[in-house]
Amino acid sequence: MTGTGEIFLSELMGTAMLLLLGCGVVANVVLAKSKGFDGGFLMINFGWGLAVFAGVYVAYKSGAHLNPAVTVGLLASGQSLGGVLHVLAYLAGQFLGAFVGAVLAWAAYRDHFDDPESDPGAKLAVFSTGPAISRRLSNFVTEFIATIVLVFVVVAFGKTPSGLGPLAVALLVVGIGASLGGPTGYAINPARDLSPRIAHALLPIKNKGGSNWSYAWIPVVAPLAGGAVAGLLAPAVGFV
């Protein structure tokens, strides 16, 4: 059995890797004068998928949740995670790791963040998601549905003998981004959105603008609700 400290460290390192590479690909695409500038949404989709691939390997000791919605979904499906302290270790590692990863991505692209040609909206987009059309109910529903897909299929992977492991999860994230990412930017992970948004608010970025806190609750609450629903559905179809 993996101990509380090992779970915390594993989730912290894995989620930090996820956010370093995930925020990094967005920075590469949206920040002025980057070599990947204007690379397109599919580049971001594949970059995030590969970020998940790396993060899952790094966090293998803890089962690589990397996402509070996955942790909640597994609990809702009836799986035991080893008690309250273990659950808290998962969540703490995920939120802190996401903050660390976002800060590292900022450090790697600092000159581009401070360049006057990079606009405030692009800078925020590196750290957190935002809607293409701002309608709160619709935005909530999109994140809710996308997270159900994520958690439901992740639980299903545990029952399928594909042997693809982290690659399967990576391809799933690419697919969700390509299919459902357009309306909101597919946070599908409360830690992935909230912790980097806090980093954006705290870091000394020139001309960064606001952190869009009025929207920030949606990529936290909707994925948690979607994860819980997916977890409840999984036993009904024999995935648990």
CSV table of N, CA and C in Angstrom, one decimal, residues 25-141:
chain,number,residue,atom,x,y,z
A,25,VAL,N,2.7,24.2,-23.8
A,25,VAL,CA,2.3,24.2,-25.2
A,25,VAL,C,1.3,25.4,-25.6
A,26,VAL,N,0.5,25.8,-24.6
A,26,VAL,CA,-0.4,26.9,-24.8
A,26,VAL,C,0.5,28.2,-25.0
A,27,ALA,N,1.5,28.3,-24.1
A,27,ALA,CA,2.4,29.5,-24.2
A,27,ALA,C,3.1,29.5,-25.6
A,28,ASN,N,3.5,28.3,-26.1
A,28,ASN,CA,4.2,28.2,-27.3
A,28,ASN,C,3.3,28.7,-28.5
A,29,VAL,N,2.0,28.4,-28.4
A,29,VAL,CA,1.1,28.7,-29.5
A,29,VAL,C,0.6,30.2,-29.4
A,30,VAL,N,0.3,30.7,-28.2
A,30,VAL,CA,-0.4,32.0,-28.1
A,30,VAL,C,0.5,33.2,-27.8
A,31,LEU,N,1.7,33.0,-27.3
A,31,LEU,CA,2.6,34.1,-26.9
A,31,LEU,C,3.4,34.6,-28.1
A,32,ALA,N,3.4,35.9,-28.3
A,32,ALA,CA,4.1,36.5,-29.4
A,32,ALA,C,5.6,36.2,-29.4
A,33,LYS,N,6.1,36.0,-30.6
A,33,LYS,CA,7.5,35.7,-30.9
A,33,LYS,C,8.0,34.4,-30.5
A,34,SER,N,7.1,33.5,-30.0
A,34,SER,CA,7.5,32.1,-29.7
A,34,SER,C,7.6,31.4,-31.0
A,35,LYS,N,8.5,30.4,-31.1
A,35,LYS,CA,8.7,29.7,-32.4
A,35,LYS,C,7.4,28.9,-32.8
A,36,GLY,N,6.5,28.6,-31.8
A,36,GLY,CA,5.3,27.8,-32.1
A,36,GLY,C,4.1,28.7,-32.3
A,37,PHE,N,4.3,30.0,-32.3
A,37,PHE,CA,3.2,31.0,-32.4
A,37,PHE,C,2.2,30.7,-33.5
A,38,ASP,N,1.0,30.8,-33.1
A,38,ASP,CA,-0.1,30.6,-34.0
A,38,ASP,C,-0.2,29.1,-34.6
A,39,GLY,N,0.3,28.2,-33.8
A,39,GLY,CA,0.3,26.8,-34.2
A,39,GLY,C,-1.0,26.1,-34.3
A,40,GLY,N,-2.0,26.7,-33.7
A,40,GLY,CA,-3.4,26.2,-33.8
A,40,GLY,C,-3.9,25.4,-32.6
A,41,PHE,N,-5.2,25.1,-32.6
A,41,PHE,CA,-5.8,24.4,-31.5
A,41,PHE,C,-5.4,23.0,-31.4
A,42,LEU,N,-5.2,22.3,-32.6
A,42,LEU,CA,-4.8,20.9,-32.5
A,42,LEU,C,-3.4,20.7,-31.9
A,43,MET,N,-2.5,21.7,-32.2
A,43,MET,CA,-1.2,21.6,-31.5
A,43,MET,C,-1.4,21.6,-30.0
A,44,ILE,N,-2.3,22.5,-29.5
A,44,ILE,CA,-2.6,22.5,-28.1
A,44,ILE,C,-3.2,21.2,-27.6
A,45,ASN,N,-4.1,20.7,-28.4
A,45,ASN,CA,-4.7,19.4,-28.0
A,45,ASN,C,-3.7,18.3,-27.9
A,46,PHE,N,-2.8,18.2,-28.9
A,46,PHE,CA,-1.8,17.1,-28.8
A,46,PHE,C,-0.8,17.4,-27.7
A,47,GLY,N,-0.4,18.7,-27.5
A,47,GLY,CA,0.5,19.0,-26.4
A,47,GLY,C,-0.1,18.6,-25.1
A,48,TRP,N,-1.3,18.9,-24.8
A,48,TRP,CA,-1.9,18.5,-23.6
A,48,TRP,C,-2.0,17.0,-23.4
A,49,GLY,N,-2.3,16.3,-24.5
A,49,GLY,CA,-2.3,14.8,-24.5
A,49,GLY,C,-1.0,14.3,-24.1
A,50,LEU,N,0.1,14.8,-24.7
A,50,LEU,CA,1.4,14.3,-24.3
A,50,LEU,C,1.8,14.8,-22.9
A,51,ALA,N,1.3,15.9,-22.5
A,51,ALA,CA,1.5,16.3,-21.1
A,51,ALA,C,0.9,15.3,-20.1
A,52,VAL,N,-0.3,14.8,-20.4
A,52,VAL,CA,-0.9,13.8,-19.6
A,52,VAL,C,-0.1,12.5,-19.7
A,53,PHE,N,0.4,12.1,-20.8
A,53,PHE,CA,1.2,10.9,-21.0
A,53,PHE,C,2.4,11.0,-20.1
A,54,ALA,N,3.1,12.1,-20.0
A,54,ALA,CA,4.3,12.3,-19.2
A,54,ALA,C,3.9,12.3,-17.7
A,55,GLY,N,2.8,13.0,-17.4
A,55,GLY,CA,2.4,13.1,-16.0
A,55,GLY,C,2.0,11.8,-15.4
A,56,VAL,N,1.3,11.0,-16.2
A,56,VAL,CA,0.9,9.7,-15.7
A,56,VAL,C,2.0,8.8,-15.4
A,57,TYR,N,3.1,8.8,-16.2
A,57,TYR,CA,4.2,8.0,-15.9
A,57,TYR,C,4.9,8.5,-14.7
A,58,VAL,N,5.1,9.8,-14.5
A,58,VAL,CA,5.8,10.3,-13.3
A,58,VAL,C,5.0,9.9,-12.0
A,59,ALA,N,3.7,9.9,-12.1
A,59,ALA,CA,2.9,9.7,-10.9
A,59,ALA,C,2.4,8.2,-10.8
A,60,TYR,N,3.1,7.3,-11.4
A,60,TYR,CA,2.6,5.9,-11.4
A,60,TYR,C,2.4,5.3,-10.0
A,61,LYS,N,3.3,5.7,-9.0
A,61,LYS,CA,3.2,5.1,-7.7
A,61,LYS,C,1.8,5.3,-7.0
A,62,SER,N,1.2,6.5,-7.3
A,62,SER,CA,-0.1,6.8,-6.7
A,62,SER,C,-1.3,6.4,-7.5
A,63,GLY,N,-1.0,5.9,-8.7
A,63,GLY,CA,-2.1,5.6,-9.6
A,63,GLY,C,-2.4,6.7,-10.6
A,64,ALA,N,-1.7,7.8,-10.4
A,64,ALA,CA,-1.7,8.9,-11.4
A,64,ALA,C,-3.1,9.5,-11.6
A,65,HIS,N,-3.7,9.9,-10.6
A,65,HIS,CA,-5.0,10.6,-10.8
A,65,HIS,C,-4.8,12.0,-11.5
A,66,LEU,N,-3.9,12.8,-10.9
A,66,LEU,CA,-3.6,14.1,-11.5
A,66,LEU,C,-4.7,15.1,-11.6
A,67,ASN,N,-5.9,14.7,-11.0
A,67,ASN,CA,-7.1,15.5,-11.3
A,67,ASN,C,-8.1,15.2,-10.2
A,68,PRO,N,-8.5,16.2,-9.4
A,68,PRO,CA,-9.5,16.0,-8.4
A,68,PRO,C,-10.8,15.3,-8.9
A,69,ALA,N,-11.2,15.6,-10.2
A,69,ALA,CA,-12.4,15.0,-10.7
A,69,ALA,C,-12.2,13.5,-10.9
A,70,VAL,N,-11.0,13.0,-11.2
A,70,VAL,CA,-10.8,11.6,-11.2
A,70,VAL,C,-10.8,11.0,-9.8
A,71,THR,N,-10.2,11.7,-8.9
A,71,THR,CA,-10.3,11.2,-7.5
A,71,THR,C,-11.7,11.1,-7.0
A,72,VAL,N,-12.5,12.1,-7.2
A,72,VAL,CA,-13.9,12.1,-6.8
A,72,VAL,C,-14.7,11.0,-7.6
A,73,GLY,N,-14.4,10.8,-8.9
A,73,GLY,CA,-15.1,9.8,-9.7
A,73,GLY,C,-14.8,8.4,-9.2
A,74,LEU,N,-13.5,8.1,-8.8
A,74,LEU,CA,-13.2,6.8,-8.3
A,74,LEU,C,-13.9,6.6,-6.9
A,75,LEU,N,-13.9,7.6,-6.1
A,75,LEU,CA,-14.6,7.4,-4.8
A,75,LEU,C,-16.1,7.2,-5.1
A,76,ALA,N,-16.7,7.9,-6.0
A,76,ALA,CA,-18.1,7.7,-6.3
A,76,ALA,C,-18.4,6.4,-6.9
A,77,SER,N,-17.5,5.8,-7.6
A,77,SER,CA,-17.7,4.4,-8.2
A,77,SER,C,-17.5,3.3,-7.1
A,78,GLY,N,-17.2,3.7,-5.9
A,78,GLY,CA,-17.1,2.7,-4.8
A,78,GLY,C,-15.7,2.2,-4.6
A,79,GLN,N,-14.7,2.7,-5.3
A,79,GLN,CA,-13.3,2.3,-5.1
A,79,GLN,C,-12.7,2.9,-3.8
A,80,SER,N,-12.0,2.1,-3.1
A,80,SER,CA,-11.3,2.6,-1.9
A,80,SER,C,-10.0,3.2,-2.2
A,81,LEU,N,-9.7,4.4,-1.7
A,81,LEU,CA,-8.5,5.0,-1.9
A,81,LEU,C,-7.6,5.0,-0.6
A,82,GLY,N,-8.1,4.3,0.4
A,82,GLY,CA,-7.2,4.1,1.6
A,82,GLY,C,-7.5,5.0,2.7
A,83,GLY,N,-8.7,5.7,2.7
A,83,GLY,CA,-9.1,6.6,3.8
A,83,GLY,C,-9.0,8.0,3.5
A,84,VAL,N,-9.4,8.8,4.5
A,84,VAL,CA,-9.5,10.3,4.3
A,84,VAL,C,-8.2,10.9,4.1
A,85,LEU,N,-7.2,10.5,4.9
A,85,LEU,CA,-5.8,11.1,4.7
A,85,LEU,C,-5.3,10.8,3.3
A,86,HIS,N,-5.5,9.7,2.8
A,86,HIS,CA,-5.0,9.4,1.4
A,86,HIS,C,-5.7,10.3,0.4
A,87,VAL,N,-7.0,10.5,0.6
A,87,VAL,CA,-7.8,11.3,-0.3
A,87,VAL,C,-7.3,12.8,-0.3
A,88,LEU,N,-7.0,13.3,1.0
A,88,LEU,CA,-6.5,14.6,1.1
A,88,LEU,C,-5.1,14.7,0.5
A,89,ALA,N,-4.3,13.7,0.6
A,89,ALA,CA,-3.0,13.7,0.0
A,89,ALA,C,-3.1,13.8,-1.5
A,90,TYR,N,-4.0,13.0,-2.1
A,90,TYR,CA,-4.3,13.2,-3.6
A,90,TYR,C,-4.6,14.6,-3.9
A,91,LEU,N,-5.6,15.2,-3.2
A,91,LEU,CA,-6.0,16.5,-3.6
A,91,LEU,C,-4.9,17.6,-3.4
A,92,ALA,N,-4.3,17.5,-2.2
A,92,ALA,CA,-3.2,18.5,-1.9
A,92,ALA,C,-2.1,18.4,-3.0
A,93,GLY,N,-1.7,17.2,-3.3
A,93,GLY,CA,-0.6,17.0,-4.3
A,93,GLY,C,-1.0,17.6,-5.7
A,94,GLN,N,-2.3,17.4,-6.0
A,94,GLN,CA,-2.8,17.8,-7.3
A,94,GLN,C,-2.8,19.4,-7.4
A,95,PHE,N,-3.4,20.0,-6.4
A,95,PHE,CA,-3.5,21.4,-6.4
A,95,PHE,C,-2.1,22.1,-6.3
A,96,LEU,N,-1.3,21.6,-5.4
A,96,LEU,CA,0.1,22.2,-5.3
A,96,LEU,C,0.9,21.9,-6.5
A,97,GLY,N,0.8,20.7,-7.0
A,97,GLY,CA,1.6,20.4,-8.2
A,97,GLY,C,1.2,21.2,-9.4
A,98,ALA,N,-0.1,21.5,-9.6
A,98,ALA,CA,-0.5,22.3,-10.7
A,98,ALA,C,0.0,23.7,-10.6
A,99,PHE,N,0.1,24.3,-9.4
A,99,PHE,CA,0.7,25.6,-9.1
A,99,PHE,C,2.1,25.6,-9.5
A,100,VAL,N,2.9,24.6,-9.0
A,100,VAL,CA,4.3,24.5,-9.3
A,100,VAL,C,4.5,24.4,-10.8
A,101,GLY,N,3.8,23.6,-11.5
A,101,GLY,CA,4.0,23.4,-13.0
A,101,GLY,C,3.7,24.7,-13.7
A,102,ALA,N,2.7,25.4,-13.3
A,102,ALA,CA,2.3,26.6,-14.0
A,102,ALA,C,3.4,27.7,-13.8
A,103,VAL,N,4.0,27.7,-12.6
A,103,VAL,CA,5.1,28.7,-12.4
A,103,VAL,C,6.3,28.3,-13.2
A,104,LEU,N,6.6,27.0,-13.3
A,104,LEU,CA,7.7,26.6,-14.1
A,104,LEU,C,7.5,26.9,-15.6
A,105,ALA,N,6.3,26.8,-16.1
A,105,ALA,CA,6.0,27.2,-17.5
A,105,ALA,C,6.2,28.7,-17.7
A,106,TRP,N,5.8,29.5,-16.7
A,106,TRP,CA,6.0,30.9,-16.8
A,106,TRP,C,7.5,31.2,-16.8
A,107,ALA,N,8.3,30.5,-16.0
A,107,ALA,CA,9.7,30.8,-16.0
A,107,ALA,C,10.4,30.5,-17.3
A,108,ALA,N,9.9,29.4,-18.0
A,108,ALA,CA,10.5,29.0,-19.3
A,108,ALA,C,10.1,30.0,-20.3
A,109,TYR,N,9.0,30.7,-20.2
A,109,TYR,CA,8.5,31.7,-21.2
A,109,TYR,C,8.5,33.1,-20.7
A,110,ARG,N,9.3,33.4,-19.7
A,110,ARG,CA,9.2,34.7,-19.1
A,110,ARG,C,9.3,35.9,-20.0
A,111,ASP,N,10.3,35.8,-20.9
A,111,ASP,CA,10.6,36.9,-21.8
A,111,ASP,C,9.4,37.1,-22.7
A,112,HIS,N,8.7,36.1,-23.1
A,112,HIS,CA,7.5,36.2,-24.0
A,112,HIS,C,6.3,36.7,-23.2
A,113,PHE,N,6.2,36.4,-21.9
A,113,PHE,CA,5.1,36.9,-21.1
A,113,PHE,C,5.3,38.4,-21.0
A,114,ASP,N,6.5,38.9,-20.9
A,114,ASP,CA,6.8,40.3,-20.6
A,114,ASP,C,6.9,41.1,-21.9
A,115,ASP,N,6.9,40.4,-23.1
A,115,ASP,CA,7.0,41.1,-24.3
A,115,ASP,C,5.7,41.9,-24.6
A,116,PRO,N,5.8,43.2,-25.0
A,116,PRO,CA,4.6,44.0,-25.2
A,116,PRO,C,3.7,43.6,-26.3
A,117,GLU,N,4.2,42.7,-27.2
A,117,GLU,CA,3.3,42.2,-28.2
A,117,GLU,C,2.4,41.1,-27.8
A,118,SER,N,2.6,40.5,-26.6
A,118,SER,CA,1.8,39.4,-26.1
A,118,SER,C,0.6,40.1,-25.3
A,119,ASP,N,-0.6,39.9,-25.8
A,119,ASP,CA,-1.7,40.6,-25.1
A,119,ASP,C,-2.2,39.9,-23.8
A,120,PRO,N,-2.8,40.6,-23.0
A,120,PRO,CA,-3.2,40.1,-21.7
A,120,PRO,C,-4.1,38.8,-21.8
A,121,GLY,N,-5.0,38.8,-22.7
A,121,GLY,CA,-5.9,37.6,-22.9
A,121,GLY,C,-5.0,36.3,-23.2
A,122,ALA,N,-4.0,36.5,-24.0
A,122,ALA,CA,-3.2,35.3,-24.3
A,122,ALA,C,-2.4,34.9,-23.1
A,123,LYS,N,-2.0,35.8,-22.3
A,123,LYS,CA,-1.2,35.5,-21.1
A,123,LYS,C,-2.1,34.7,-20.1
A,124,LEU,N,-3.3,35.1,-19.9
A,124,LEU,CA,-4.2,34.4,-19.1
A,124,LEU,C,-4.5,33.0,-19.6
A,125,ALA,N,-4.7,32.9,-21.0
A,125,ALA,CA,-5.0,31.6,-21.6
A,125,ALA,C,-3.9,30.6,-21.3
A,126,VAL,N,-2.7,31.0,-21.1
A,126,VAL,CA,-1.6,30.0,-20.8
A,126,VAL,C,-1.9,29.3,-19.5
A,127,PHE,N,-2.5,30.1,-18.6
A,127,PHE,CA,-2.7,29.5,-17.2
A,127,PHE,C,-4.0,28.9,-17.0
A,128,SER,N,-5.1,29.4,-17.6
A,128,SER,CA,-6.4,28.9,-17.2
A,128,SER,C,-7.3,29.0,-18.5
A,129,THR,N,-8.5,28.4,-18.3
A,129,THR,CA,-9.4,28.3,-19.5
A,129,THR,C,-10.4,29.5,-19.4
A,130,GLY,N,-11.1,29.7,-20.5
A,130,GLY,CA,-12.1,30.7,-20.6
A,130,GLY,C,-13.1,30.3,-21.7
A,131,PRO,N,-14.3,30.8,-21.7
A,131,PRO,CA,-15.3,30.4,-22.7
A,131,PRO,C,-15.1,31.2,-24.0
A,132,ALA,N,-15.4,30.6,-25.1
A,132,ALA,CA,-15.4,31.3,-26.4
A,132,ALA,C,-16.7,32.2,-26.5
A,133,ILE,N,-17.8,31.7,-26.0
A,133,ILE,CA,-19.0,32.4,-25.8
A,133,ILE,C,-19.4,32.4,-24.3
A,134,SER,N,-19.4,33.5,-23.7
A,134,SER,CA,-19.6,33.5,-22.2
A,134,SER,C,-21.1,33.4,-21.9
A,135,ARG,N,-21.6,32.2,-21.7
A,135,ARG,CA,-22.9,31.9,-21.1
A,135,ARG,C,-22.7,30.8,-20.1
A,136,ARG,N,-22.9,31.2,-18.8
A,136,ARG,CA,-22.5,30.4,-17.7
A,136,ARG,C,-23.1,29.0,-17.7
A,137,LEU,N,-24.4,28.9,-17.9
A,137,LEU,CA,-25.0,27.6,-17.9
A,137,LEU,C,-24.5,26.7,-19.0
A,138,SER,N,-24.3,27.2,-20.2
A,138,SER,CA,-23.8,26.5,-21.3
A,138,SER,C,-22.3,26.1,-21.1
A,139,ASN,N,-21.6,27.0,-20.5
A,139,ASN,CA,-20.2,26.7,-20.2
A,139,ASN,C,-20.1,25.6,-19.1
A,140,PHE,N,-21.0,25.7,-18.1
A,140,PHE,CA,-21.0,24.6,-17.1
A,140,PHE,C,-21.3,23.3,-17.7
A,141,VAL,N,-22.4,23.2,-18.6
A,141,VAL,CA,-22.8,22.0,-19.2
A,141,VAL,C,-21.7,21.4,-20.0
